[in-house]
Amino acid sequence: MAGWKRTVQWTDWNGDGLETLSIAHNDEGVLAEGIVSGQFEAGKYDLTYRLTIDRQWRVRDVRVQIANGQRLHILSDGRGRWISEDGAELSELAGCLDVDIAATPFTNTLPIRRLGQKTGVAEKISVAYVSLPNLIVEPVQQRYTKLAGNRFLYEGLSTGFAAELEVDGDGIVLDYPGVYRRLS
């Protein structure tokens, strides 16, 4: 497997926020580190996140820090078992293989890469959803359908929200209509 490193930037749809993501992919897996400044219902926020992902694109370690505030660190065995950093089992997340951090479109890449879908195939998945600004983690149901080569339909089954996502050759979101735009 050839390794690669990239830096990607997004802004929110209105141009008020900015995310810079550094991603390194090698034989061991993926390390993704993001810095996000944005607006949310509760106001302005700044956060950092770090995801350690195995070779099959399964999340193994999640770290999120709100500037001068909340911090989250959870770990996964890659098969749907989650624990907190102090070792307590997070049974409510049982079966979740992916994480969805509300502040970034990058977490859509995780199921897109992990599932490796054929065109026309829809997959319903359970995801550990990290909300802002409180960093509460809860399981949610989502569905991804591969529409064409680099186009996917994302559906939040509990919210009824849906968006057609276009990704680049590495599966990283280009545009998330109404939510994020890719800058680089």
PDB file of C-alpha atoms in Angstrom:
ATOM      1  CA  MET A   1       0.000   0.000   0.000  1.00  0.00           C
ATOM      2  CA  ALA A   2       1.504   3.329  -1.026  1.00  0.00           C
ATOM      3  CA  GLY A   3       1.533   6.019   1.630  1.00  0.00           C
ATOM      4  CA  TRP A   4       0.427   9.587   1.153  1.00  0.00           C
ATOM      5  CA  LYS A   5       0.039  12.816   3.089  1.00  0.00           C
ATOM      6  CA  ARG A   6      -2.391  15.622   2.353  1.00  0.00           C
ATOM      7  CA  THR A   7      -3.709  18.840   3.752  1.00  0.00           C
ATOM      8  CA  VAL A   8      -7.329  19.685   2.988  1.00  0.00           C
ATOM      9  CA  GLN A   9      -9.364  22.778   3.843  1.00  0.00           C
ATOM     10  CA  TRP A  10     -13.102  23.398   3.998  1.00  0.00           C
ATOM     11  CA  THR A  11     -15.239  26.357   4.877  1.00  0.00           C
ATOM     12  CA  ASP A  12     -18.814  26.182   6.023  1.00  0.00           C
ATOM     13  CA  TRP A  13     -21.365  26.900   3.297  1.00  0.00           C
ATOM     14  CA  ASN A  14     -21.642  30.600   4.255  1.00  0.00           C
ATOM     15  CA  GLY A  15     -17.874  31.099   4.435  1.00  0.00           C
ATOM     16  CA  ASP A  16     -17.885  31.897   8.175  1.00  0.00           C
ATOM     17  CA  GLY A  17     -15.762  28.968   9.388  1.00  0.00           C
ATOM     18  CA  LEU A  18     -12.601  27.148   8.414  1.00  0.00           C
ATOM     19  CA  GLU A  19     -11.219  23.642   8.841  1.00  0.00           C
ATOM     20  CA  THR A  20      -7.685  22.528   8.088  1.00  0.00           C
ATOM     21  CA  LEU A  21      -7.169  18.762   8.034  1.00  0.00           C
ATOM     22  CA  SER A  22      -3.812  16.995   7.873  1.00  0.00           C
ATOM     23  CA  ILE A  23      -4.130  13.363   6.867  1.00  0.00           C
ATOM     24  CA  ALA A  24      -1.375  10.775   6.640  1.00  0.00           C
ATOM     25  CA  HIS A  25      -2.047   7.322   5.173  1.00  0.00           C
ATOM     26  CA  ASN A  26       0.502   4.494   5.390  1.00  0.00           C
ATOM     27  CA  ASP A  27       0.758   0.701   5.793  1.00  0.00           C
ATOM     28  CA  GLU A  28      -0.407   0.940   9.424  1.00  0.00           C
ATOM     29  CA  GLY A  29      -3.520   3.037   8.705  1.00  0.00           C
ATOM     30  CA  VAL A  30      -4.518   6.681   8.793  1.00  0.00           C
ATOM     31  CA  LEU A  31      -3.881   9.565  11.153  1.00  0.00           C
ATOM     32  CA  ALA A  32      -6.199  12.535  10.677  1.00  0.00           C
ATOM     33  CA  GLU A  33      -5.738  15.782  12.613  1.00  0.00           C
ATOM     34  CA  GLY A  34      -8.108  18.704  12.164  1.00  0.00           C
ATOM     35  CA  ILE A  35      -8.404  22.263  13.428  1.00  0.00           C
ATOM     36  CA  VAL A  36     -11.869  23.799  13.090  1.00  0.00           C
ATOM     37  CA  SER A  37     -13.235  27.304  13.739  1.00  0.00           C
ATOM     38  CA  GLY A  38     -16.915  27.772  13.131  1.00  0.00           C
ATOM     39  CA  GLN A  39     -20.386  28.797  14.193  1.00  0.00           C
ATOM     40  CA  PHE A  40     -22.961  26.497  15.724  1.00  0.00           C
ATOM     41  CA  GLU A  41     -26.364  27.065  17.290  1.00  0.00           C
ATOM     42  CA  ALA A  42     -24.692  27.829  20.628  1.00  0.00           C
ATOM     43  CA  GLY A  43     -22.294  30.334  19.038  1.00  0.00           C
ATOM     44  CA  LYS A  44     -18.690  30.405  17.902  1.00  0.00           C
ATOM     45  CA  TYR A  45     -16.345  27.511  18.621  1.00  0.00           C
ATOM     46  CA  ASP A  46     -12.779  26.377  18.002  1.00  0.00           C
ATOM     47  CA  LEU A  47     -11.847  22.729  18.263  1.00  0.00           C
ATOM     48  CA  THR A  48      -9.190  20.223  17.376  1.00  0.00           C
ATOM     49  CA  TYR A  49      -9.631  16.543  16.656  1.00  0.00           C
ATOM     50  CA  ARG A  50      -7.366  13.578  16.092  1.00  0.00           C
ATOM     51  CA  LEU A  51      -8.536  10.251  14.665  1.00  0.00           C
ATOM     52  CA  THR A  52      -6.459   7.105  14.498  1.00  0.00           C
ATOM     53  CA  ILE A  53      -7.891   4.785  11.847  1.00  0.00           C
ATOM     54  CA  ASP A  54      -6.760   1.260  10.968  1.00  0.00           C
ATOM     55  CA  ARG A  55      -5.969  -0.076   7.465  1.00  0.00           C
ATOM     56  CA  GLN A  56      -9.619  -1.076   6.912  1.00  0.00           C
ATOM     57  CA  TRP A  57     -10.736   2.510   7.693  1.00  0.00           C
ATOM     58  CA  ARG A  58     -12.162   1.542  11.097  1.00  0.00           C
ATOM     59  CA  VAL A  59     -11.831   4.204  13.796  1.00  0.00           C
ATOM     60  CA  ARG A  60      -9.666   3.105  16.714  1.00  0.00           C
ATOM     61  CA  ASP A  61      -9.004   6.308  18.708  1.00  0.00           C
ATOM     62  CA  VAL A  62     -11.029   9.549  18.834  1.00  0.00           C
ATOM     63  CA  ARG A  63      -9.824  12.735  20.520  1.00  0.00           C
ATOM     64  CA  VAL A  64     -11.772  15.998  20.354  1.00  0.00           C
ATOM     65  CA  GLN A  65     -10.991  19.190  22.294  1.00  0.00           C
ATOM     66  CA  ILE A  66     -13.071  22.359  22.390  1.00  0.00           C
ATOM     67  CA  ALA A  67     -10.720  25.330  22.932  1.00  0.00           C
ATOM     68  CA  ASN A  68     -10.708  26.147  26.655  1.00  0.00           C
ATOM     69  CA  GLY A  69     -13.477  23.654  27.266  1.00  0.00           C
ATOM     70  CA  GLN A  70     -14.789  20.137  26.892  1.00  0.00           C
ATOM     71  CA  ARG A  71     -12.532  17.255  25.926  1.00  0.00           C
ATOM     72  CA  LEU A  72     -13.442  13.793  24.629  1.00  0.00           C
ATOM     73  CA  HIS A  73     -11.265  10.704  24.285  1.00  0.00           C
ATOM     74  CA  ILE A  74     -12.822   7.352  23.348  1.00  0.00           C
ATOM     75  CA  LEU A  75     -11.346   4.186  21.882  1.00  0.00           C
ATOM     76  CA  SER A  76     -12.725   1.402  19.697  1.00  0.00           C
ATOM     77  CA  ASP A  77     -11.619  -2.152  18.995  1.00  0.00           C
ATOM     78  CA  GLY A  78     -12.680  -1.667  15.347  1.00  0.00           C
ATOM     79  CA  ARG A  79     -15.449  -4.262  15.721  1.00  0.00           C
ATOM     80  CA  GLY A  80     -18.069  -2.115  17.468  1.00  0.00           C
ATOM     81  CA  ARG A  81     -16.874  -2.100  21.086  1.00  0.00           C
ATOM     82  CA  TRP A  82     -16.072   1.313  22.594  1.00  0.00           C
ATOM     83  CA  ILE A  83     -14.447   2.347  25.856  1.00  0.00           C
ATOM     84  CA  SER A  84     -13.713   5.677  27.515  1.00  0.00           C
ATOM     85  CA  GLU A  85     -10.121   6.722  28.155  1.00  0.00           C
ATOM     86  CA  ASP A  86     -10.441   5.394  31.726  1.00  0.00           C
ATOM     87  CA  GLY A  87     -11.441   1.942  30.414  1.00  0.00           C
ATOM     88  CA  ALA A  88     -15.195   2.088  31.099  1.00  0.00           C
ATOM     89  CA  GLU A  89     -17.252   0.266  28.476  1.00  0.00           C
ATOM     90  CA  LEU A  90     -19.581   2.506  26.441  1.00  0.00           C
ATOM     91  CA  SER A  91     -22.289  -0.095  25.823  1.00  0.00           C
ATOM     92  CA  GLU A  92     -24.635   2.436  24.193  1.00  0.00           C
ATOM     93  CA  LEU A  93     -22.163   2.619  21.268  1.00  0.00           C
ATOM     94  CA  ALA A  94     -22.044  -1.157  20.738  1.00  0.00           C
ATOM     95  CA  GLY A  95     -22.044  -1.930  17.022  1.00  0.00           C
ATOM     96  CA  CYS A  96     -20.867   1.525  15.889  1.00  0.00           C
ATOM     97  CA  LEU A  97     -17.833   1.218  13.626  1.00  0.00           C
ATOM     98  CA  ASP A  98     -17.591   4.848  12.542  1.00  0.00           C
ATOM     99  CA  VAL A  99     -17.598   8.209  14.288  1.00  0.00           C
ATOM    100  CA  ASP A 100     -19.352  11.353  13.019  1.00  0.00           C
ATOM    101  CA  ILE A 101     -18.035  14.599  14.508  1.00  0.00           C
ATOM    102  CA  ALA A 102     -20.588  17.355  13.866  1.00  0.00           C
ATOM    103  CA  ALA A 103     -17.882  19.927  13.046  1.00  0.00           C
ATOM    104  CA  THR A 104     -16.248  18.194  10.067  1.00  0.00           C
ATOM    105  CA  PRO A 105     -17.124  16.641   6.700  1.00  0.00           C
ATOM    106  CA  PHE A 106     -14.065  14.393   6.992  1.00  0.00           C
ATOM    107  CA  THR A 107     -15.922  11.856   9.124  1.00  0.00           C
ATOM    108  CA  ASN A 108     -18.140  11.082   6.108  1.00  0.00           C
ATOM    109  CA  THR A 109     -15.000   9.691   4.479  1.00  0.00           C
ATOM    110  CA  LEU A 110     -14.770   6.925   7.090  1.00  0.00           C
ATOM    111  CA  PRO A 111     -17.828   4.863   6.024  1.00  0.00           C
ATOM    112  CA  ILE A 112     -17.308   5.766   2.357  1.00  0.00           C
ATOM    113  CA  ARG A 113     -13.813   4.238   2.466  1.00  0.00           C
ATOM    114  CA  ARG A 114     -14.645   1.394   4.866  1.00  0.00           C
ATOM    115  CA  LEU A 115     -17.740   0.155   3.018  1.00  0.00           C
ATOM    116  CA  GLY A 116     -16.189   0.089  -0.470  1.00  0.00           C
ATOM    117  CA  GLN A 117     -19.664   0.074  -2.033  1.00  0.00           C
ATOM    118  CA  LYS A 118     -20.633  -0.742  -5.595  1.00  0.00           C
ATOM    119  CA  THR A 119     -22.817   1.747  -7.479  1.00  0.00           C
ATOM    120  CA  GLY A 120     -26.480   1.515  -6.478  1.00  0.00           C
ATOM    121  CA  VAL A 121     -25.788  -0.199  -3.151  1.00  0.00           C
ATOM    122  CA  ALA A 122     -27.210   1.347   0.052  1.00  0.00           C
ATOM    123  CA  GLU A 123     -25.762   0.514   3.482  1.00  0.00           C
ATOM    124  CA  LYS A 124     -27.436   1.341   6.791  1.00  0.00           C
ATOM    125  CA  ILE A 125     -24.873   1.831   9.575  1.00  0.00           C
ATOM    126  CA  SER A 126     -24.701   2.738  13.262  1.00  0.00           C
ATOM    127  CA  VAL A 127     -22.385   5.643  14.010  1.00  0.00           C
ATOM    128  CA  ALA A 128     -21.000   7.200  17.211  1.00  0.00           C
ATOM    129  CA  TYR A 129     -22.197  10.805  16.734  1.00  0.00           C
ATOM    130  CA  VAL A 130     -20.289  13.567  18.570  1.00  0.00           C
ATOM    131  CA  SER A 131     -22.459  16.677  19.056  1.00  0.00           C
ATOM    132  CA  LEU A 132     -21.312  20.263  19.574  1.00  0.00           C
ATOM    133  CA  PRO A 133     -20.536  22.100  21.762  1.00  0.00           C
ATOM    134  CA  ASN A 134     -20.994  19.571  24.578  1.00  0.00           C
ATOM    135  CA  LEU A 135     -19.180  16.620  22.887  1.00  0.00           C
ATOM    136  CA  ILE A 136     -21.907  14.194  23.921  1.00  0.00           C
ATOM    137  CA  VAL A 137     -21.562  10.892  22.042  1.00  0.00           C
ATOM    138  CA  GLU A 138     -24.630   8.888  21.068  1.00  0.00           C
ATOM    139  CA  PRO A 139     -25.427   6.189  18.533  1.00  0.00           C
ATOM    140  CA  VAL A 140     -27.295   7.276  15.403  1.00  0.00           C
ATOM    141  CA  GLN A 141     -28.440   5.469  12.268  1.00  0.00           C
ATOM    142  CA  GLN A 142     -27.194   6.644   8.888  1.00  0.00           C
ATOM    143  CA  ARG A 143     -27.361   5.347   5.346  1.00  0.00           C
ATOM    144  CA  TYR A 144     -24.834   5.748   2.540  1.00  0.00           C
ATOM    145  CA  THR A 145     -25.737   4.946  -1.058  1.00  0.00           C
ATOM    146  CA  LYS A 146     -23.141   5.008  -3.812  1.00  0.00           C
ATOM    147  CA  LEU A 147     -24.788   6.894  -6.695  1.00  0.00           C
ATOM    148  CA  ALA A 148     -21.858   6.907  -9.150  1.00  0.00           C
ATOM    149  CA  GLY A 149     -18.054   6.781  -9.118  1.00  0.00           C
ATOM    150  CA  ASN A 150     -17.406   9.621  -6.669  1.00  0.00           C
ATOM    151  CA  ARG A 151     -20.969  10.524  -5.613  1.00  0.00           C
ATOM    152  CA  PHE A 152     -22.779   9.297  -2.524  1.00  0.00           C
ATOM    153  CA  LEU A 153     -26.139   9.964  -0.913  1.00  0.00           C
ATOM    154  CA  TYR A 154     -25.804  10.490   2.842  1.00  0.00           C
ATOM    155  CA  GLU A 155     -28.959  10.137   4.956  1.00  0.00           C
ATOM    156  CA  GLY A 156     -29.296  10.833   8.675  1.00  0.00           C
ATOM    157  CA  LEU A 157     -32.097   8.367   9.403  1.00  0.00           C
ATOM    158  CA  SER A 158     -33.072   9.850  12.776  1.00  0.00           C
ATOM    159  CA  THR A 159     -33.139  13.449  11.504  1.00  0.00           C
ATOM    160  CA  GLY A 160     -34.428  12.969   7.963  1.00  0.00           C
ATOM    161  CA  PHE A 161     -31.495  15.049   6.674  1.00  0.00           C
ATOM    162  CA  ALA A 162     -30.024  13.969   3.328  1.00  0.00           C
ATOM    163  CA  ALA A 163     -27.242  15.333   1.134  1.00  0.00           C
ATOM    164  CA  GLU A 164     -25.527  14.247  -2.036  1.00  0.00           C
ATOM    165  CA  LEU A 165     -21.779  14.222  -1.446  1.00  0.00           C
ATOM    166  CA  GLU A 166     -19.061  14.389  -4.056  1.00  0.00           C
ATOM    167  CA  VAL A 167     -15.680  12.982  -3.011  1.00  0.00           C
ATOM    168  CA  ASP A 168     -12.216  13.047  -4.523  1.00  0.00           C
ATOM    169  CA  GLY A 169     -10.192   9.972  -5.519  1.00  0.00           C
ATOM    170  CA  ASP A 170      -9.216   9.372  -1.872  1.00  0.00           C
ATOM    171  CA  GLY A 171     -12.866   9.457  -0.728  1.00  0.00           C
ATOM    172  CA  ILE A 172     -12.505  12.863   0.945  1.00  0.00           C
ATOM    173  CA  VAL A 173     -15.546  15.131   0.646  1.00  0.00           C
ATOM    174  CA  LEU A 174     -15.302  17.910  -1.932  1.00  0.00           C
ATOM    175  CA  ASP A 175     -18.643  19.597  -1.352  1.00  0.00           C
ATOM    176  CA  TYR A 176     -21.387  18.910   1.174  1.00  0.00           C
ATOM    177  CA  PRO A 177     -24.230  21.036  -0.268  1.00  0.00           C
ATOM    178  CA  GLY A 178     -25.632  23.539   2.202  1.00  0.00           C
ATOM    179  CA  VAL A 179     -23.059  22.605   4.868  1.00  0.00           C
ATOM    180  CA  TYR A 180     -19.378  22.629   3.708  1.00  0.00           C
ATOM    181  CA  ARG A 181     -17.315  23.653   0.650  1.00  0.00           C
ATOM    182  CA  ARG A 182     -13.852  22.378  -0.108  1.00  0.00           C
ATOM    183  CA  LEU A 183     -11.182  25.084  -0.509  1.00  0.00           C
ATOM    184  CA  SER A 184      -8.135  22.895  -1.223  1.00  0.00           C
TER     185      SER A 184
END
